[in-house]
Tab-separated table of N, CA and C in Angstrom:
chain	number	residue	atom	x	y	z
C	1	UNK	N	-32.897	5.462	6.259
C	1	UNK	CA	-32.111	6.575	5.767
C	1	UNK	C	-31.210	7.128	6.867
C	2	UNK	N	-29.944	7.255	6.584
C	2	UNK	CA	-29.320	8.322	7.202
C	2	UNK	C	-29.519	9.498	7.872
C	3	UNK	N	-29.222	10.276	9.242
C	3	UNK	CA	-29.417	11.283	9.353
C	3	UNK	C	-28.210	12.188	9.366
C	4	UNK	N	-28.476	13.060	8.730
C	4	UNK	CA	-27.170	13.723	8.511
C	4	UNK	C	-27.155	15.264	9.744
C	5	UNK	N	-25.739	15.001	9.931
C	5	UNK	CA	-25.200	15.872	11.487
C	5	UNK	C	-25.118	17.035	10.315
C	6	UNK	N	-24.938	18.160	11.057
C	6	UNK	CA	-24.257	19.670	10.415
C	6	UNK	C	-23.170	19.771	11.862
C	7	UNK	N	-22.085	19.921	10.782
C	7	UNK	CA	-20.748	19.686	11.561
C	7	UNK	C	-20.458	21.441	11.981
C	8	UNK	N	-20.275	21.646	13.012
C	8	UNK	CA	-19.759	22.909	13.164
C	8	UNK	C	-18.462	23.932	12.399
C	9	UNK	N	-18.739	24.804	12.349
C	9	UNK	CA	-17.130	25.588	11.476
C	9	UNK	C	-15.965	25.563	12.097
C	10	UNK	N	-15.797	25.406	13.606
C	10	UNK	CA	-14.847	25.617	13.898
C	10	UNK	C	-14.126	23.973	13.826
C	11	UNK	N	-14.787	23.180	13.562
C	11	UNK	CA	-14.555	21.633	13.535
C	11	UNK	C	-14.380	21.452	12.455
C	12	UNK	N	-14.707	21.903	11.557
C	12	UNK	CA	-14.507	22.135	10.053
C	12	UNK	C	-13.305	22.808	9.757
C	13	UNK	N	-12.491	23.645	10.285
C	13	UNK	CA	-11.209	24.474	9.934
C	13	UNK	C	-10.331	23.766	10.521
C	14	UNK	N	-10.732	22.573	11.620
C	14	UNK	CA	-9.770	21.760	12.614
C	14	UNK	C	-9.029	20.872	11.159
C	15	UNK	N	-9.744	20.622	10.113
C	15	UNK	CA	-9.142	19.147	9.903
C	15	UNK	C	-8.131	19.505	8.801
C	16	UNK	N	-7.769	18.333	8.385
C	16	UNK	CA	-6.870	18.089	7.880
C	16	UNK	C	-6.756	18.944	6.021
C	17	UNK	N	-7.666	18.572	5.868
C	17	UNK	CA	-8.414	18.978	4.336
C	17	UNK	C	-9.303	20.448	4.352
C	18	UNK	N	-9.274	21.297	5.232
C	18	UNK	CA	-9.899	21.947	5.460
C	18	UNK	C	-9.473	23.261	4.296
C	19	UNK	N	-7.813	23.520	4.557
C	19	UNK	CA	-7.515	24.050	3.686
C	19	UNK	C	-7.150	23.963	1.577
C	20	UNK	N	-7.894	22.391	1.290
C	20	UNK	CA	-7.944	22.015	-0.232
C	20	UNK	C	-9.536	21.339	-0.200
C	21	UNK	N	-9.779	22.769	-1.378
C	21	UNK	CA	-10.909	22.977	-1.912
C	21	UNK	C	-11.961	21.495	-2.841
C	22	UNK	N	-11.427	20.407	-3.139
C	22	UNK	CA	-11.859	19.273	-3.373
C	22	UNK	C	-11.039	17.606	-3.110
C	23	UNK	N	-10.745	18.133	-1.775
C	23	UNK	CA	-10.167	16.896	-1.404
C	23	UNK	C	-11.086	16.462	-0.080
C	24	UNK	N	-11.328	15.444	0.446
C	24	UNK	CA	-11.464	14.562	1.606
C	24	UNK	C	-10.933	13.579	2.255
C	25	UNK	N	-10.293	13.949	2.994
C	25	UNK	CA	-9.066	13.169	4.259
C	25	UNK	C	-9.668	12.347	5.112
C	26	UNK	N	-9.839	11.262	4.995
C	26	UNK	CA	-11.168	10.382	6.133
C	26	UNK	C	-9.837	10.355	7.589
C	27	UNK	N	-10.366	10.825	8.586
C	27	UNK	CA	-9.637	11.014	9.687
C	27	UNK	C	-10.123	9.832	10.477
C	28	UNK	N	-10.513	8.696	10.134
C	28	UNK	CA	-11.143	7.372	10.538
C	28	UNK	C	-9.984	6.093	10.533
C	29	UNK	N	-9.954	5.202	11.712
C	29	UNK	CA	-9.261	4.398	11.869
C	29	UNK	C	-9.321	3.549	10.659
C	30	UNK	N	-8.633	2.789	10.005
C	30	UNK	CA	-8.560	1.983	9.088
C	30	UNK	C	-8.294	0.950	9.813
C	31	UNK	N	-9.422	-0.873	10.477
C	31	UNK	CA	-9.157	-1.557	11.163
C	31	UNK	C	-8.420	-2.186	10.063
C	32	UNK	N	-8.216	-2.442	9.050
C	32	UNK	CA	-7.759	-3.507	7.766
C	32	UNK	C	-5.988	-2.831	7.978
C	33	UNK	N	-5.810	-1.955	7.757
C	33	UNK	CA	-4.387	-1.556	7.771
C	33	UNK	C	-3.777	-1.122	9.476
C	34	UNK	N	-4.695	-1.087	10.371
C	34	UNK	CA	-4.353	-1.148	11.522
C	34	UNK	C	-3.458	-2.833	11.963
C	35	UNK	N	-4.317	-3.320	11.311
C	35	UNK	CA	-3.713	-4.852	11.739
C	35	UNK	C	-2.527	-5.517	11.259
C	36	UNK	N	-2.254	-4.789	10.505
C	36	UNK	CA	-0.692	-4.911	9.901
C	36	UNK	C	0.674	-4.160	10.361
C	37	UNK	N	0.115	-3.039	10.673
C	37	UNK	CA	1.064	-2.233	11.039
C	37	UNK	C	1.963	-2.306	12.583
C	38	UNK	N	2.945	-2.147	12.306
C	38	UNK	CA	3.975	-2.115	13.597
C	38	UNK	C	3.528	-1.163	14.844
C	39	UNK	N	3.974	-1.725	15.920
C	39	UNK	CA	3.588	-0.662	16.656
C	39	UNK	C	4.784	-0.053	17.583
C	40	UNK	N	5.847	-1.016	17.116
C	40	UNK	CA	7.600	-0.305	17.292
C	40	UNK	C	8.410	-0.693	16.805
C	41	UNK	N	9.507	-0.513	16.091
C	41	UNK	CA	10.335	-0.243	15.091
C	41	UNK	C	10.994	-1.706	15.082
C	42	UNK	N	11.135	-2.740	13.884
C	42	UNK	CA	11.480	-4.198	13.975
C	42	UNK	C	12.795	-4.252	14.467
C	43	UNK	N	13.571	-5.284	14.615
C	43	UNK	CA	15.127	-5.681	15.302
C	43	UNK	C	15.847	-4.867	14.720
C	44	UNK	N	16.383	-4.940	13.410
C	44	UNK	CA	17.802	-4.409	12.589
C	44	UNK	C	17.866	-2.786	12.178
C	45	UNK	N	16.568	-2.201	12.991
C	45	UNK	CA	16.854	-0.547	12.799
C	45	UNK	C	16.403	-0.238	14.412
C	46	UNK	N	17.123	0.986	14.129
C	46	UNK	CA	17.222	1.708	15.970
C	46	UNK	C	16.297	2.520	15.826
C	47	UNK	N	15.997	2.896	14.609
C	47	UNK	CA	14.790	4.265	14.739
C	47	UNK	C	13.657	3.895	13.148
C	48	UNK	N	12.606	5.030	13.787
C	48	UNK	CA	11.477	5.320	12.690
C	48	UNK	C	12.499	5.332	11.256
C	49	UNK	N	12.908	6.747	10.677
C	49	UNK	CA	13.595	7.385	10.318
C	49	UNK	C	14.085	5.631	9.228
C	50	UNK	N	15.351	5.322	9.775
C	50	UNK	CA	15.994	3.827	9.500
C	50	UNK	C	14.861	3.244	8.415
C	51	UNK	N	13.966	2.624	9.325
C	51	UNK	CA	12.983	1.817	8.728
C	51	UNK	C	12.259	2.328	7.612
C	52	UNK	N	11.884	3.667	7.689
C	52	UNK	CA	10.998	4.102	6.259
C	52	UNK	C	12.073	4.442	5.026
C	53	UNK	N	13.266	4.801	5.592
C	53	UNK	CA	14.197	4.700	4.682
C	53	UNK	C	14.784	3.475	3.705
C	54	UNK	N	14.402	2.616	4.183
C	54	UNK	CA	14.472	0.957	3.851
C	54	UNK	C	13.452	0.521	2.719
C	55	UNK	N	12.317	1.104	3.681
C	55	UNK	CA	11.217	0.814	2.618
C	55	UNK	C	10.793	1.767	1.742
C	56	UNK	N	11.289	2.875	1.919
C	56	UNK	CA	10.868	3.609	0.311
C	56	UNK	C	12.525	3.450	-0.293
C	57	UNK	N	12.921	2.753	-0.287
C	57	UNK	CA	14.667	2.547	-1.285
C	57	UNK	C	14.054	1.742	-2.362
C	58	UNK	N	13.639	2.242	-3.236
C	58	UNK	CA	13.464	0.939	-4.660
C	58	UNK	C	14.245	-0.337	-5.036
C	59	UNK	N	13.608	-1.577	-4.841
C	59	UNK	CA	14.842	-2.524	-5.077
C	59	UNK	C	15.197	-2.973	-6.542
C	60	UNK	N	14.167	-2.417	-7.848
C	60	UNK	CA	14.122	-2.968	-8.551
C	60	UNK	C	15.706	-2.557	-9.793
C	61	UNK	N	15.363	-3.261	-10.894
C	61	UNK	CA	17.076	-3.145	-11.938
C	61	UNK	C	17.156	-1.612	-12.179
C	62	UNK	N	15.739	-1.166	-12.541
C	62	UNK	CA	15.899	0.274	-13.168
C	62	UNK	C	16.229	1.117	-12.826
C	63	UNK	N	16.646	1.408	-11.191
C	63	UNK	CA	17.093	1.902	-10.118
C	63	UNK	C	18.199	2.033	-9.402
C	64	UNK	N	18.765	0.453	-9.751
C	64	UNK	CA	19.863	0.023	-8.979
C	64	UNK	C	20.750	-0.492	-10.355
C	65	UNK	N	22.507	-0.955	-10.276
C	65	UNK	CA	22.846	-1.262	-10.758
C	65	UNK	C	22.664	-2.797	-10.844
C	66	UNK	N	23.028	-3.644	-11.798
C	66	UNK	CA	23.003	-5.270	-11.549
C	66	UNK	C	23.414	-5.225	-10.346
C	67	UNK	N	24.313	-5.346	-10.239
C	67	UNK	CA	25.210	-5.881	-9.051
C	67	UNK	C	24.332	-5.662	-7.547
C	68	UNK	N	23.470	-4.425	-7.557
C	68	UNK	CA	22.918	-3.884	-6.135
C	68	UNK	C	21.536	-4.396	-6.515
C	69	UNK	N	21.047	-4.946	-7.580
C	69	UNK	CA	20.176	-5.832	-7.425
C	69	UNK	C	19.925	-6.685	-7.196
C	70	UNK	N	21.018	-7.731	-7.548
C	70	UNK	CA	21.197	-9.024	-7.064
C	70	UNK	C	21.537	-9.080	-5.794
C	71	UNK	N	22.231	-8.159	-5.027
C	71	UNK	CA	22.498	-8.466	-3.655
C	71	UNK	C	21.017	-7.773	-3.061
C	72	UNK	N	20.197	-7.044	-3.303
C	72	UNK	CA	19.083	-6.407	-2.513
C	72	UNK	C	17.850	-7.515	-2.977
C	73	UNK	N	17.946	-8.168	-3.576
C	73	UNK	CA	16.958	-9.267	-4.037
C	73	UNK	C	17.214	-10.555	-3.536
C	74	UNK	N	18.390	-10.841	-3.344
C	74	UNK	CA	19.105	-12.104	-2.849
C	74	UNK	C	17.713	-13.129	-1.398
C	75	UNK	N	17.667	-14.007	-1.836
C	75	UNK	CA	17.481	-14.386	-0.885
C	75	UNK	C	17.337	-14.997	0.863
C	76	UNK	N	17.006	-14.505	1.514
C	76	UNK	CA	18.126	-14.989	2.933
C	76	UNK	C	18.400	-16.306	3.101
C	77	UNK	N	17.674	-16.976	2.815
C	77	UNK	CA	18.117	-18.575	2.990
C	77	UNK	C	17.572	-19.408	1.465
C	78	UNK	N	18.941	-19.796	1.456
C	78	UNK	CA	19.319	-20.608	-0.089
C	78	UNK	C	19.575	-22.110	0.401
C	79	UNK	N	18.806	-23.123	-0.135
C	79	UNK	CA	19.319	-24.551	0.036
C	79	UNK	C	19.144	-25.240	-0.859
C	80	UNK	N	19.290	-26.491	-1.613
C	80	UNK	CA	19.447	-26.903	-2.290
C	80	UNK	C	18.018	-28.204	-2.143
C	81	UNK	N	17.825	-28.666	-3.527
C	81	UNK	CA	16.636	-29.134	-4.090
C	81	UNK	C	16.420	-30.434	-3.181
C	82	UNK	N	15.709	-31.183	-2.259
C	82	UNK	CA	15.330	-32.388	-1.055
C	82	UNK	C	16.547	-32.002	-0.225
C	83	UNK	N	17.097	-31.240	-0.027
C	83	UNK	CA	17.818	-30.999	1.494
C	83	UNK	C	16.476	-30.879	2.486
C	84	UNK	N	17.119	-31.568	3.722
C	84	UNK	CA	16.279	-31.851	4.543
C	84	UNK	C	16.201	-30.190	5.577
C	85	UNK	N	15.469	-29.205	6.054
C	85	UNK	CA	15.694	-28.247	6.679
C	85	UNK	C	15.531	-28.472	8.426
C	86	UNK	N	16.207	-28.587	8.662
C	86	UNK	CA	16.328	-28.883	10.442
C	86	UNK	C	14.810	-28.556	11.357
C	87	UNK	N	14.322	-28.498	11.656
C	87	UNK	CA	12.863	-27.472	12.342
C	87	UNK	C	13.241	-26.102	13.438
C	88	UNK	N	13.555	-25.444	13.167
C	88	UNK	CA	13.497	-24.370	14.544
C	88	UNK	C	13.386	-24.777	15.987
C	89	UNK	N	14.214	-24.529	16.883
C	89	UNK	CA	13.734	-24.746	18.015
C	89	UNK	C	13.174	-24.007	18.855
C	90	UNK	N	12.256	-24.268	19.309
C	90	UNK	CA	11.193	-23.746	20.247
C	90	UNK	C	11.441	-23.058	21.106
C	91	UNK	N	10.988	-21.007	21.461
C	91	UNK	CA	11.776	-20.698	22.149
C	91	UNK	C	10.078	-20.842	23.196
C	92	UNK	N	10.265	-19.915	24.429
C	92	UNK	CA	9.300	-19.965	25.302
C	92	UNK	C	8.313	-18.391	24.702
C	93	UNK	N	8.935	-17.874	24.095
C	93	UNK	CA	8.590	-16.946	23.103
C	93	UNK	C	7.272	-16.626	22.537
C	94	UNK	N	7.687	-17.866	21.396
C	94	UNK	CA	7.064	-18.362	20.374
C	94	UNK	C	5.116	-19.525	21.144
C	95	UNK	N	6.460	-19.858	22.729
C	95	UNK	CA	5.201	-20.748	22.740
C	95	UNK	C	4.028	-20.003	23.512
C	96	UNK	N	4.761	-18.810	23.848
C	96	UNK	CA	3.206	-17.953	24.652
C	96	UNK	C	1.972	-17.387	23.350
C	97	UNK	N	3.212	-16.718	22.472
C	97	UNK	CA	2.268	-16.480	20.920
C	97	UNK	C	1.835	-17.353	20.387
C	98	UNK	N	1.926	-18.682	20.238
C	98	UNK	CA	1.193	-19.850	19.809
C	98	UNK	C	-0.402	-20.175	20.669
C	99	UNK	N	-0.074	-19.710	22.117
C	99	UNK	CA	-0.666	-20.393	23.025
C	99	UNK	C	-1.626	-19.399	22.970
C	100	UNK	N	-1.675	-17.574	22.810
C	100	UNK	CA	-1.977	-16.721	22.730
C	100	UNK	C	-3.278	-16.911	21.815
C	101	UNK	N	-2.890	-17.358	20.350
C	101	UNK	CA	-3.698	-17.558	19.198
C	101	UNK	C	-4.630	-18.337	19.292
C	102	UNK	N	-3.918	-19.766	20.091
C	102	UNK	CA	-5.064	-20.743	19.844
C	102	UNK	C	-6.232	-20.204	21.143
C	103	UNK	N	-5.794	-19.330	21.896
C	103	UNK	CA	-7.042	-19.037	22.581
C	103	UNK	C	-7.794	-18.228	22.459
C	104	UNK	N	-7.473	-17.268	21.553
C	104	UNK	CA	-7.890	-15.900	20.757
C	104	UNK	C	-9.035	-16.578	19.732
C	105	UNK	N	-8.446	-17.802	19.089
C	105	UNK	CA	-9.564	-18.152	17.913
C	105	UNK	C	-10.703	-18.995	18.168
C	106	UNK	N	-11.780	-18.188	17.591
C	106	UNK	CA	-12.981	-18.693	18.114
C	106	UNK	C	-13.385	-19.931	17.505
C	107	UNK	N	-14.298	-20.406	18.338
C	107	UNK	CA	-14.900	-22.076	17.786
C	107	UNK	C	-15.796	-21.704	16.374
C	108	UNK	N	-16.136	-22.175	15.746
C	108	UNK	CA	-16.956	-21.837	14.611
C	108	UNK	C	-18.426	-21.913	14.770
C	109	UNK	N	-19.015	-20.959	14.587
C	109	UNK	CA	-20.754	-21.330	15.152
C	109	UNK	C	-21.174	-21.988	14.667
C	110	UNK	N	-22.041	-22.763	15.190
C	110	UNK	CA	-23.361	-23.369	14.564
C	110	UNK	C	-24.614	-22.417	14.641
C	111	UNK	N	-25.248	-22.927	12.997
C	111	UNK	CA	-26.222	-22.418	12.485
C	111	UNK	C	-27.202	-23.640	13.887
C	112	UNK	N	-28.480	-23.001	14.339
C	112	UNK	CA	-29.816	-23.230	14.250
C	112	UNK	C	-29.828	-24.795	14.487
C	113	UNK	N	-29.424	-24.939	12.849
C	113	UNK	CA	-29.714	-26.583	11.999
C	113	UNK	C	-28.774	-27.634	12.209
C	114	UNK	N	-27.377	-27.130	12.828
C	114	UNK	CA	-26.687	-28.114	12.698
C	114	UNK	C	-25.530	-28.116	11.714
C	115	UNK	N	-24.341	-28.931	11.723
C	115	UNK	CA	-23.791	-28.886	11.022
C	115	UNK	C	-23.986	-30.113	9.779
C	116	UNK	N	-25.128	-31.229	10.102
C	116	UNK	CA	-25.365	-31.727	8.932
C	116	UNK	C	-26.474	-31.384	8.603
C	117	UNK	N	-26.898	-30.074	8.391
C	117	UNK	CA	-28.250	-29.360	7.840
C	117	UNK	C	-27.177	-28.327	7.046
C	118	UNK	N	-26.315	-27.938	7.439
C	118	UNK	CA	-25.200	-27.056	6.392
C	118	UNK	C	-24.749	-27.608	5.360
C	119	UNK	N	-24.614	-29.420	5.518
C	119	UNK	CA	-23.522	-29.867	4.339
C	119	UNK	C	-25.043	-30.186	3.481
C	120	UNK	N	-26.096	-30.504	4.401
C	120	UNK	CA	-27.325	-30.741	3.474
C	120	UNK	C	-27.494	-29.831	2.314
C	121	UNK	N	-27.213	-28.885	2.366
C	121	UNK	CA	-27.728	-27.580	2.136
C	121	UNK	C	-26.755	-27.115	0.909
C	122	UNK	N	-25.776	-27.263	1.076
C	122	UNK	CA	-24.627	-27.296	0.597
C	122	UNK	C	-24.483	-28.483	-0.829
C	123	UNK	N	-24.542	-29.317	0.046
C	123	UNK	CA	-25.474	-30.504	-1.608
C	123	UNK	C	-26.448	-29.794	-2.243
C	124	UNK	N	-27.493	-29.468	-1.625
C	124	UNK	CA	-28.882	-29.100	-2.481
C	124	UNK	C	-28.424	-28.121	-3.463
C	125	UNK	N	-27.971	-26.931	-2.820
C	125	UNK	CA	-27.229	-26.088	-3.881
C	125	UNK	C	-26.041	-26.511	-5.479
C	126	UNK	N	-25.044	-27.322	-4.756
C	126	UNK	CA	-24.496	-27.992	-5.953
C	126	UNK	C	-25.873	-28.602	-6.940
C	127	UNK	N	-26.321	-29.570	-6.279
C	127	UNK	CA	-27.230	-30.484	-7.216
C	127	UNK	C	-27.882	-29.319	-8.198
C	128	UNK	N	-28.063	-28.250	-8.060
C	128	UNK	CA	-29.505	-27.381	-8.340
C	128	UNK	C	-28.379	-26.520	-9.481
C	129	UNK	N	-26.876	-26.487	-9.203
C	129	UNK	CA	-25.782	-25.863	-9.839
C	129	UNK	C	-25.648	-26.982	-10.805
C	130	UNK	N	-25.414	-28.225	-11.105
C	130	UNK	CA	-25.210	-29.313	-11.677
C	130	UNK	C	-26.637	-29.719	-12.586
C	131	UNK	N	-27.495	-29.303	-12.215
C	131	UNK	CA	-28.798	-29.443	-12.620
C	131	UNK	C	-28.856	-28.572	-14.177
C	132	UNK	N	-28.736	-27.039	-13.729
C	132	UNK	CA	-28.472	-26.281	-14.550
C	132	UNK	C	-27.673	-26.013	-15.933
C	133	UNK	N	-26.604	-26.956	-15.286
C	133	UNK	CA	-25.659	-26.441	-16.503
C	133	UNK	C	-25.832	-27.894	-17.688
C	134	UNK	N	-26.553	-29.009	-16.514
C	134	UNK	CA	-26.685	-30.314	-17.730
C	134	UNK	C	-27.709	-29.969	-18.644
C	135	UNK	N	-29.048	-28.887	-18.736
C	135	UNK	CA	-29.806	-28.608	-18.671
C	135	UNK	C	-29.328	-27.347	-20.279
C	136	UNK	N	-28.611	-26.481	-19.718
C	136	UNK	CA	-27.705	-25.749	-21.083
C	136	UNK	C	-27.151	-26.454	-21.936
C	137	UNK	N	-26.262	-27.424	-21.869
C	137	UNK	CA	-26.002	-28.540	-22.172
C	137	UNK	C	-26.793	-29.490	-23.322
C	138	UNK	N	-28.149	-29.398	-22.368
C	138	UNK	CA	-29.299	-30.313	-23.244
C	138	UNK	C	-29.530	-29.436	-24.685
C	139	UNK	N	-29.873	-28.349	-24.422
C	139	UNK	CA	-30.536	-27.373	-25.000
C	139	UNK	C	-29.602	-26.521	-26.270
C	140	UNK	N	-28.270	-26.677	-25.717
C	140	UNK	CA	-27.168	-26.457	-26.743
C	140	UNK	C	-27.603	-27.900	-27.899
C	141	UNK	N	-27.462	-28.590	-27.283
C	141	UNK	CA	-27.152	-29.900	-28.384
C	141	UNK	C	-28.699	-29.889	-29.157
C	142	UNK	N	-29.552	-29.831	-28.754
C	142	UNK	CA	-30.765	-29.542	-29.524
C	142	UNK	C	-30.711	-28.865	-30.142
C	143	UNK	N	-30.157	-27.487	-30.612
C	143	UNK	CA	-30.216	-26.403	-31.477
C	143	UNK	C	-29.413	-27.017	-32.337
C-alpha cells in the first residue's frame, strides 16, 4: 500500500490549480511527450511566437479557401511513378547522429535460457494456441 504524504498549505496555494475548485494540474514531467518536443525553435522560423503560429493555423478546406488548401497541403517533393530518387549525400552531420544512435542502442538481453529456450517457448505457446482453436473447431462440427 501506498503511504500517503499530507502536503503542506503553503505548497498547496503554490500550484497551479490551487485556485479551481475541481481541477488537477499534474506538475510532473511527461517522459512520453518530453521526447518529442523541441528544445529550440526549427530552421524556417526565428522565434517561439513564428512556430506556434504555424501550428495552431488550421490547414484543413473548412477553414481555408480551395486554393489555400491546396497550396498548404501540397506536398514538398512530387515525383513521378519508378523515377529513380538520387540518395542524399552524406553530410558529417548526419554521420555523428547516426554514429550517436548506434551507440546509444542497447544489445538485446538474454533471458537466463538463452535465445533458443525463447524461440522454444515461443513454439510451445503457438502449438498450445493452434491446439485450441482445432479443438473449437472439433466441437463446433460435432454440435
Amino acid at each position: 500500500p501506498a503511504v500517503l504524504r499530507r502536503r503542506s498549505p503553503d505548497r498547496l496555494a503554490r500550484r497551479r490549480d490551487a485556485a479551481l475548485p475541481d481541477v488537477h494540474i499534474s506538475e510532473e514531467r511527461d517522459r512520453k511527450i518530453a521526447s518529442v518536443q523541441v528544445s529550440t525553435v526549427p530552421y524556417p522560423y526565428t522565434s517561439e511566437e513564428q512556430l506556434l503560429a504555424s501550428i495552431e493555423a488550421p490547414l484543413g478546406a473548412l477553414w481555408n479557401t480551395e486554393q489555400q488548401h491546396v497550396e498548404l497541403t501540397r506536398e514538398a517533393v512530387r515525383t513521378t511513378p519508378g523515377q529513380i530518387i538520387a540518395p542524399m549525400a552524406s553530410t558529417k552531420a548526419m554521420e555523428r547522429q547516426s554514429a550517436a544512435l548506434l551507440t546509444r542502442r542497447a544489445p538485446r538481453k538474454l533471458t537466463g535460457r538463452g535465445v533458443d529456450a525463447d524461440a522454444a517457448a515461443r513454439a510451445k505457446r503457438r502449438d498450445i494456441r493452434q491446439a485450441r482453436v482445432a479443438k473449437k473447431a472439433r466441437s463446433k462440427n460435432e454440435k
